mmCIF file of C-alpha atoms and ligand atoms in Angstrom:
data_model
loop_
_atom_site.group_PDB
_atom_site.id
_atom_site.type_symbol
_atom_site.label_atom_id
_atom_site.label_comp_id
_atom_site.label_asym_id
_atom_site.label_seq_id
_atom_site.Cartn_x
_atom_site.Cartn_y
_atom_site.Cartn_z
ATOM 1 C CA MET A 1 -0.924 -0.521 11.186
ATOM 2 C CA LYS A 2 -0.344 2.296 8.733
ATOM 3 C CA PHE A 3 -2.803 2.737 5.859
ATOM 4 C CA PHE A 4 -1.464 3.514 2.412
ATOM 5 C CA VAL A 5 -3.966 4.319 -0.310
ATOM 6 C CA ASP A 6 -3.505 2.192 -3.418
ATOM 7 C CA THR A 7 -4.520 4.619 -6.154
ATOM 8 C CA ALA A 8 -3.421 7.566 -8.291
ATOM 9 C CA ASP A 9 -6.865 9.159 -7.958
ATOM 10 C CA VAL A 10 -6.048 12.503 -6.346
ATOM 11 C CA GLU A 11 -9.592 13.257 -5.174
ATOM 12 C CA ALA A 12 -9.944 9.895 -3.446
ATOM 13 C CA ILE A 13 -6.579 10.379 -1.738
ATOM 14 C CA ALA A 14 -7.584 13.875 -0.574
ATOM 15 C CA GLU A 15 -10.795 12.577 0.978
ATOM 16 C CA LEU A 16 -8.981 9.913 3.008
ATOM 17 C CA ASN A 17 -6.125 12.233 3.891
ATOM 18 C CA ALA A 18 -8.541 14.740 5.417
ATOM 19 C CA LEU A 19 -9.624 11.987 7.844
ATOM 20 C CA GLY A 20 -6.074 10.958 8.716
ATOM 21 C CA MET A 21 -6.531 7.664 6.851
ATOM 22 C CA ALA A 22 -3.728 8.148 4.328
ATOM 23 C CA ASP A 23 -0.341 7.501 5.913
ATOM 24 C CA GLY A 24 1.069 7.101 2.423
ATOM 25 C CA VAL A 25 0.163 6.217 -1.157
ATOM 26 C CA THR A 26 1.130 3.430 -3.542
ATOM 27 C CA THR A 27 0.887 3.628 -7.298
ATOM 28 C CA ASN A 28 1.893 1.281 -10.088
ATOM 29 C CA PRO A 29 1.887 1.498 -13.908
ATOM 30 C CA SER A 30 -1.670 0.128 -14.088
ATOM 31 C CA LEU A 31 -2.957 2.706 -11.589
ATOM 32 C CA ILE A 32 -1.203 5.510 -13.496
ATOM 33 C CA MET A 33 -2.863 4.256 -16.692
ATOM 34 C CA LYS A 34 -6.245 4.204 -14.906
ATOM 35 C CA SER A 35 -5.766 7.808 -13.730
ATOM 36 C CA GLY A 36 -5.174 9.006 -17.296
ATOM 37 C CA ARG A 37 -2.525 11.382 -15.894
ATOM 38 C CA ASP A 38 1.179 11.959 -16.587
ATOM 39 C CA ILE A 39 3.207 9.989 -14.018
ATOM 40 C CA LEU A 40 5.508 12.873 -13.053
ATOM 41 C CA GLU A 41 2.662 15.381 -12.715
ATOM 42 C CA VAL A 42 0.242 13.225 -10.768
ATOM 43 C CA THR A 43 2.957 11.856 -8.488
ATOM 44 C CA LYS A 44 4.125 15.398 -7.678
ATOM 45 C CA GLU A 45 0.557 16.414 -6.853
ATOM 46 C CA ILE A 46 0.151 13.416 -4.542
ATOM 47 C CA CYS A 47 3.497 14.079 -2.839
ATOM 48 C CA GLU A 48 2.487 17.671 -2.110
ATOM 49 C CA MET A 49 -0.716 16.457 -0.456
ATOM 50 C CA ILE A 50 0.639 13.518 1.564
ATOM 51 C CA ASP A 51 3.322 13.718 4.255
ATOM 52 C CA GLY A 52 4.151 9.994 4.192
ATOM 53 C CA PRO A 53 5.803 7.806 1.546
ATOM 54 C CA VAL A 54 4.436 7.866 -1.995
ATOM 55 C CA SER A 55 5.497 4.854 -4.057
ATOM 56 C CA ALA A 56 6.255 5.460 -7.736
ATOM 57 C CA GLU A 57 7.282 2.476 -9.826
ATOM 58 C CA VAL A 58 10.120 2.140 -12.320
ATOM 59 C CA VAL A 59 9.285 0.458 -15.629
ATOM 60 C CA ALA A 60 12.761 -0.532 -16.853
ATOM 61 C CA LEU A 61 13.618 -4.204 -16.532
ATOM 62 C CA GLU A 62 17.394 -3.980 -16.180
ATOM 63 C CA ALA A 63 19.154 -2.643 -13.105
ATOM 64 C CA PRO A 64 21.108 0.286 -14.635
ATOM 65 C CA ALA A 65 17.981 1.744 -16.260
ATOM 66 C CA MET A 66 15.892 1.032 -13.157
ATOM 67 C CA ILE A 67 18.427 2.988 -11.118
ATOM 68 C CA GLU A 68 18.285 5.955 -13.500
ATOM 69 C CA GLU A 69 14.481 5.920 -13.518
ATOM 70 C CA GLY A 70 14.458 5.599 -9.740
ATOM 71 C CA ARG A 71 16.737 8.604 -9.329
ATOM 72 C CA LYS A 72 14.482 10.636 -11.637
ATOM 73 C CA LEU A 73 11.355 9.634 -9.701
ATOM 74 C CA ALA A 74 13.092 10.459 -6.404
ATOM 75 C CA ARG A 75 13.721 14.013 -7.643
ATOM 76 C CA ILE A 76 9.936 14.598 -7.654
ATOM 77 C CA ALA A 77 9.844 14.978 -3.862
ATOM 78 C CA ASP A 78 11.565 13.918 -0.649
ATOM 79 C CA ASN A 79 8.756 11.511 0.246
ATOM 80 C CA ILE A 80 9.069 9.324 -2.860
ATOM 81 C CA ALA A 81 9.552 5.604 -2.269
ATOM 82 C CA ILE A 82 11.009 4.116 -5.443
ATOM 83 C CA LYS A 83 9.151 0.946 -6.361
ATOM 84 C CA VAL A 84 11.164 -1.796 -8.043
ATOM 85 C CA PRO A 85 10.006 -5.300 -8.973
ATOM 86 C CA LEU A 86 11.210 -8.329 -7.053
ATOM 87 C CA THR A 87 13.544 -9.603 -9.760
ATOM 88 C CA TRP A 88 17.302 -10.074 -9.524
ATOM 89 C CA ASP A 89 17.753 -6.763 -11.345
ATOM 90 C CA GLY A 90 15.207 -5.149 -9.063
ATOM 91 C CA LEU A 91 17.223 -6.301 -6.048
ATOM 92 C CA LYS A 92 20.383 -4.827 -7.560
ATOM 93 C CA ALA A 93 18.563 -1.527 -8.082
ATOM 94 C CA CYS A 94 17.190 -1.709 -4.523
ATOM 95 C CA LYS A 95 20.691 -2.118 -3.101
ATOM 96 C CA VAL A 96 22.056 0.881 -5.007
ATOM 97 C CA LEU A 97 19.069 3.184 -4.473
ATOM 98 C CA SER A 98 18.681 2.376 -0.771
ATOM 99 C CA GLY A 99 22.443 2.874 -0.384
ATOM 100 C CA GLU A 100 21.967 6.384 -1.771
ATOM 101 C CA GLY A 101 19.457 7.064 0.989
ATOM 102 C CA HIS A 102 16.258 6.632 -1.014
ATOM 103 C CA MET A 103 13.220 4.772 0.294
ATOM 104 C CA VAL A 104 12.697 1.644 -1.811
ATOM 105 C CA ASN A 105 9.539 -0.459 -2.049
ATOM 106 C CA VAL A 106 10.211 -3.900 -3.530
ATOM 107 C CA THR A 107 6.976 -4.961 -5.168
ATOM 108 C CA LEU A 108 5.433 -8.072 -6.721
ATOM 109 C CA CYS A 109 6.568 -10.270 -3.825
ATOM 110 C CA PHE A 110 4.959 -13.707 -3.781
ATOM 111 C CA SER A 111 7.214 -15.789 -1.546
ATOM 112 C CA ALA A 112 8.955 -15.602 1.829
ATOM 113 C CA ASN A 113 12.316 -16.204 0.164
ATOM 114 C CA GLN A 114 11.752 -13.195 -2.106
ATOM 115 C CA ALA A 115 10.950 -11.117 0.978
ATOM 116 C CA LEU A 116 14.136 -12.310 2.669
ATOM 117 C CA LEU A 117 16.164 -11.159 -0.328
ATOM 118 C CA ALA A 118 14.413 -7.772 -0.356
ATOM 119 C CA ALA A 119 15.339 -7.226 3.289
ATOM 120 C CA LYS A 120 18.966 -8.230 2.634
ATOM 121 C CA ALA A 121 19.049 -5.747 -0.282
ATOM 122 C CA GLY A 122 18.036 -2.919 2.068
ATOM 123 C CA ALA A 123 14.384 -2.454 1.080
ATOM 124 C CA THR A 124 12.408 0.057 3.123
ATOM 125 C CA PHE A 125 9.204 -1.813 2.247
ATOM 126 C CA VAL A 126 8.425 -5.207 0.788
ATOM 127 C CA SER A 127 5.043 -5.596 -0.904
ATOM 128 C CA PRO A 128 3.590 -9.133 -0.737
ATOM 129 C CA PHE A 129 0.525 -9.336 -3.013
ATOM 130 C CA VAL A 130 -2.178 -11.035 -0.948
ATOM 131 C CA GLY A 131 -5.120 -10.860 -3.371
ATOM 132 C CA ARG A 132 -3.207 -12.177 -6.360
ATOM 133 C CA LEU A 133 -2.152 -15.235 -4.318
ATOM 134 C CA ASP A 134 -5.754 -15.772 -3.202
ATOM 135 C CA ASP A 135 -6.695 -15.613 -6.900
ATOM 136 C CA ILE A 136 -4.650 -18.773 -7.519
ATOM 137 C CA ASN A 137 -5.971 -20.496 -4.385
ATOM 138 C CA ILE A 138 -2.937 -19.828 -2.205
ATOM 139 C CA ASP A 139 -3.707 -18.102 1.084
ATOM 140 C CA GLY A 140 -2.021 -14.721 0.742
ATOM 141 C CA MET A 141 -2.214 -14.109 4.483
ATOM 142 C CA ASP A 142 0.015 -17.138 5.151
ATOM 143 C CA LEU A 143 2.712 -15.268 3.263
ATOM 144 C CA ILE A 144 2.269 -12.153 5.426
ATOM 145 C CA GLN A 145 2.578 -14.361 8.525
ATOM 146 C CA ASP A 146 5.698 -16.129 7.199
ATOM 147 C CA ILE A 147 7.417 -12.851 6.379
ATOM 148 C CA ARG A 148 6.484 -11.409 9.798
ATOM 149 C CA THR A 149 8.050 -14.443 11.483
ATOM 150 C CA ILE A 150 11.233 -14.317 9.399
ATOM 151 C CA TYR A 151 11.733 -10.574 9.780
ATOM 152 C CA ASP A 152 11.129 -10.786 13.532
ATOM 153 C CA ASN A 153 13.503 -13.780 13.858
ATOM 154 C CA TYR A 154 16.379 -11.692 12.547
ATOM 155 C CA GLY A 155 15.340 -8.130 13.380
ATOM 156 C CA PHE A 156 15.058 -6.968 9.764
ATOM 157 C CA GLU A 157 13.803 -3.386 9.628
ATOM 158 C CA THR A 158 12.158 -3.709 6.212
ATOM 159 C CA GLN A 159 8.478 -2.914 6.655
ATOM 160 C CA ILE A 160 5.880 -5.440 5.516
ATOM 161 C CA LEU A 161 3.479 -3.608 3.228
ATOM 162 C CA ALA A 162 0.510 -5.925 2.654
ATOM 163 C CA ALA A 163 -0.584 -5.207 -0.926
ATOM 164 C CA SER A 164 -3.175 -6.398 -3.404
ATOM 165 C CA ILE A 165 -5.711 -6.000 -0.610
ATOM 166 C CA ARG A 166 -9.149 -6.731 -1.984
ATOM 167 C CA ASN A 167 -11.550 -6.678 0.977
ATOM 168 C CA VAL A 168 -12.055 -5.643 4.582
ATOM 169 C CA ASN A 169 -11.147 -9.102 5.903
ATOM 170 C CA HIS A 170 -7.714 -8.700 4.359
ATOM 171 C CA MET A 171 -7.304 -5.462 6.326
ATOM 172 C CA LYS A 172 -8.270 -7.103 9.616
ATOM 173 C CA GLU A 173 -6.076 -10.143 9.042
ATOM 174 C CA ALA A 174 -3.080 -8.018 8.037
ATOM 175 C CA ALA A 175 -3.506 -5.981 11.236
ATOM 176 C CA LEU A 176 -3.847 -9.115 13.403
ATOM 177 C CA ILE A 177 -0.678 -10.620 11.939
ATOM 178 C CA GLY A 178 1.197 -7.378 12.453
ATOM 179 C CA ALA A 179 1.844 -6.123 8.931
ATOM 180 C CA ASP A 180 3.491 -2.715 9.294
ATOM 181 C CA VAL A 181 1.381 -1.233 6.495
ATOM 182 C CA ALA A 182 -1.571 -2.261 4.357
ATOM 183 C CA THR A 183 -2.174 -0.556 1.047
ATOM 184 C CA ALA A 184 -5.755 -0.731 -0.127
ATOM 185 C CA PRO A 185 -8.026 0.875 -2.710
ATOM 186 C CA PRO A 186 -10.083 3.764 -1.287
ATOM 187 C CA ALA A 187 -13.297 1.707 -1.529
ATOM 188 C CA VAL A 188 -11.874 -1.001 0.743
ATOM 189 C CA ILE A 189 -10.764 1.533 3.375
ATOM 190 C CA LYS A 190 -14.201 3.187 3.310
ATOM 191 C CA ALA A 191 -15.949 -0.204 3.480
ATOM 192 C CA MET A 192 -14.240 -0.829 6.838
ATOM 193 C CA ALA A 193 -16.753 1.623 8.351
ATOM 194 C CA GLY A 194 -19.720 -0.468 7.261
ATOM 195 C CA HIS A 195 -21.658 -2.974 9.342
ATOM 196 C CA VAL A 196 -25.173 -4.256 8.792
ATOM 197 C CA LEU A 197 -25.969 -3.896 12.509
ATOM 198 C CA THR A 198 -24.810 -0.280 12.494
ATOM 199 C CA ASP A 199 -27.239 0.428 9.630
ATOM 200 C CA LYS A 200 -30.058 -1.449 11.340
ATOM 201 C CA GLY A 201 -29.421 0.190 14.703
ATOM 202 C CA LEU A 202 -29.351 3.651 13.175
ATOM 203 C CA GLU A 203 -32.592 3.019 11.340
ATOM 204 C CA GLY A 204 -34.265 2.076 14.650
ATOM 205 C CA PHE A 205 -32.896 5.135 16.431
ATOM 206 C CA MET A 206 -34.110 7.417 13.635
ATOM 207 C CA LYS A 207 -37.605 5.960 13.719
ATOM 208 C CA ASP A 208 -37.875 6.406 17.503
ATOM 209 C CA TRP A 209 -36.376 9.881 17.321
ATOM 210 C CA ALA A 210 -38.987 10.952 14.785
ATOM 211 C CA LYS A 211 -41.685 9.858 17.266
ATOM 212 C CA THR A 212 -40.329 12.230 19.925
ATOM 213 C CA GLY A 213 -40.965 15.240 17.684
ATOM 214 C CA GLN A 214 -37.777 16.804 19.100
ATOM 215 C CA LYS A 215 -34.892 18.616 17.375
ATOM 216 C CA ILE A 216 -31.317 19.121 18.516
ATOM 217 C CA LEU A 217 -30.615 22.006 16.141
HETATM 218 C C1 E4P B 301 0.653 -2.454 -4.525
HETATM 219 O O1 E4P B 301 1.534 -1.649 -4.364
HETATM 220 C C2 E4P B 301 -0.049 -2.669 -5.783
HETATM 221 O O2 E4P B 301 -0.171 -1.413 -6.408
HETATM 222 C C3 E4P B 301 -1.436 -3.199 -5.621
HETATM 223 O O3 E4P B 301 -1.735 -3.461 -4.263
HETATM 224 C C4 E4P B 301 -1.801 -4.302 -6.546
HETATM 225 O O4 E4P B 301 -3.127 -4.689 -6.300
HETATM 226 P P1 E4P B 301 -3.966 -5.589 -7.319
HETATM 227 O O5 E4P B 301 -3.466 -6.987 -7.241
HETATM 228 O O6 E4P B 301 -5.382 -5.477 -6.832
HETATM 229 O O7 E4P B 301 -3.763 -4.985 -8.673
#
């Protein structure tokens, strides 16, 4: 499973990229707002750092303007994935932009039928929002499983990009189901390294090591 980093925080992306943990990046208008940066500038900086796809989201609501915004965002770098919302206009924009050879990430997906439409419209990625479904007491991982089944039934090449990932269990479950990508905040990716027994074990080793009075360096 590829890891995308769900942030516009350049320092956090750089840290994960140095470890090979950033196969791509996703941003959205809220993350751009949080960064306090200009969308074109910060997206360019991220694209120069990351080899993989960097999602940048349109903000127009009607297809013709979405297409124009998408084309402008795509001029930032070759690795831009244009993010469009899963609305009827977003699907129209997806069809045109993917037909022009751009990567398109169809976002705000909350149902299997929406994901089916995104694949038919030529999306490179579909982004089902797991955490936001969990927030309303619907199991977001069931949606990932349903989309996996449907895409595999028909051989759709659209990649399932599990989004709105909130915790390490989401990462594990997405990987078990076979999501192609999971996009997660840097803190969630780093938290995957943590385990209480690792901490406890290390503490024991350090205590015993101190008793030996030895040094390696
Ligand atoms: C995905 O592309 C979105 O940017 C993101 O995963 C949304 O996550 P949230 O529901 O935690 O805001």
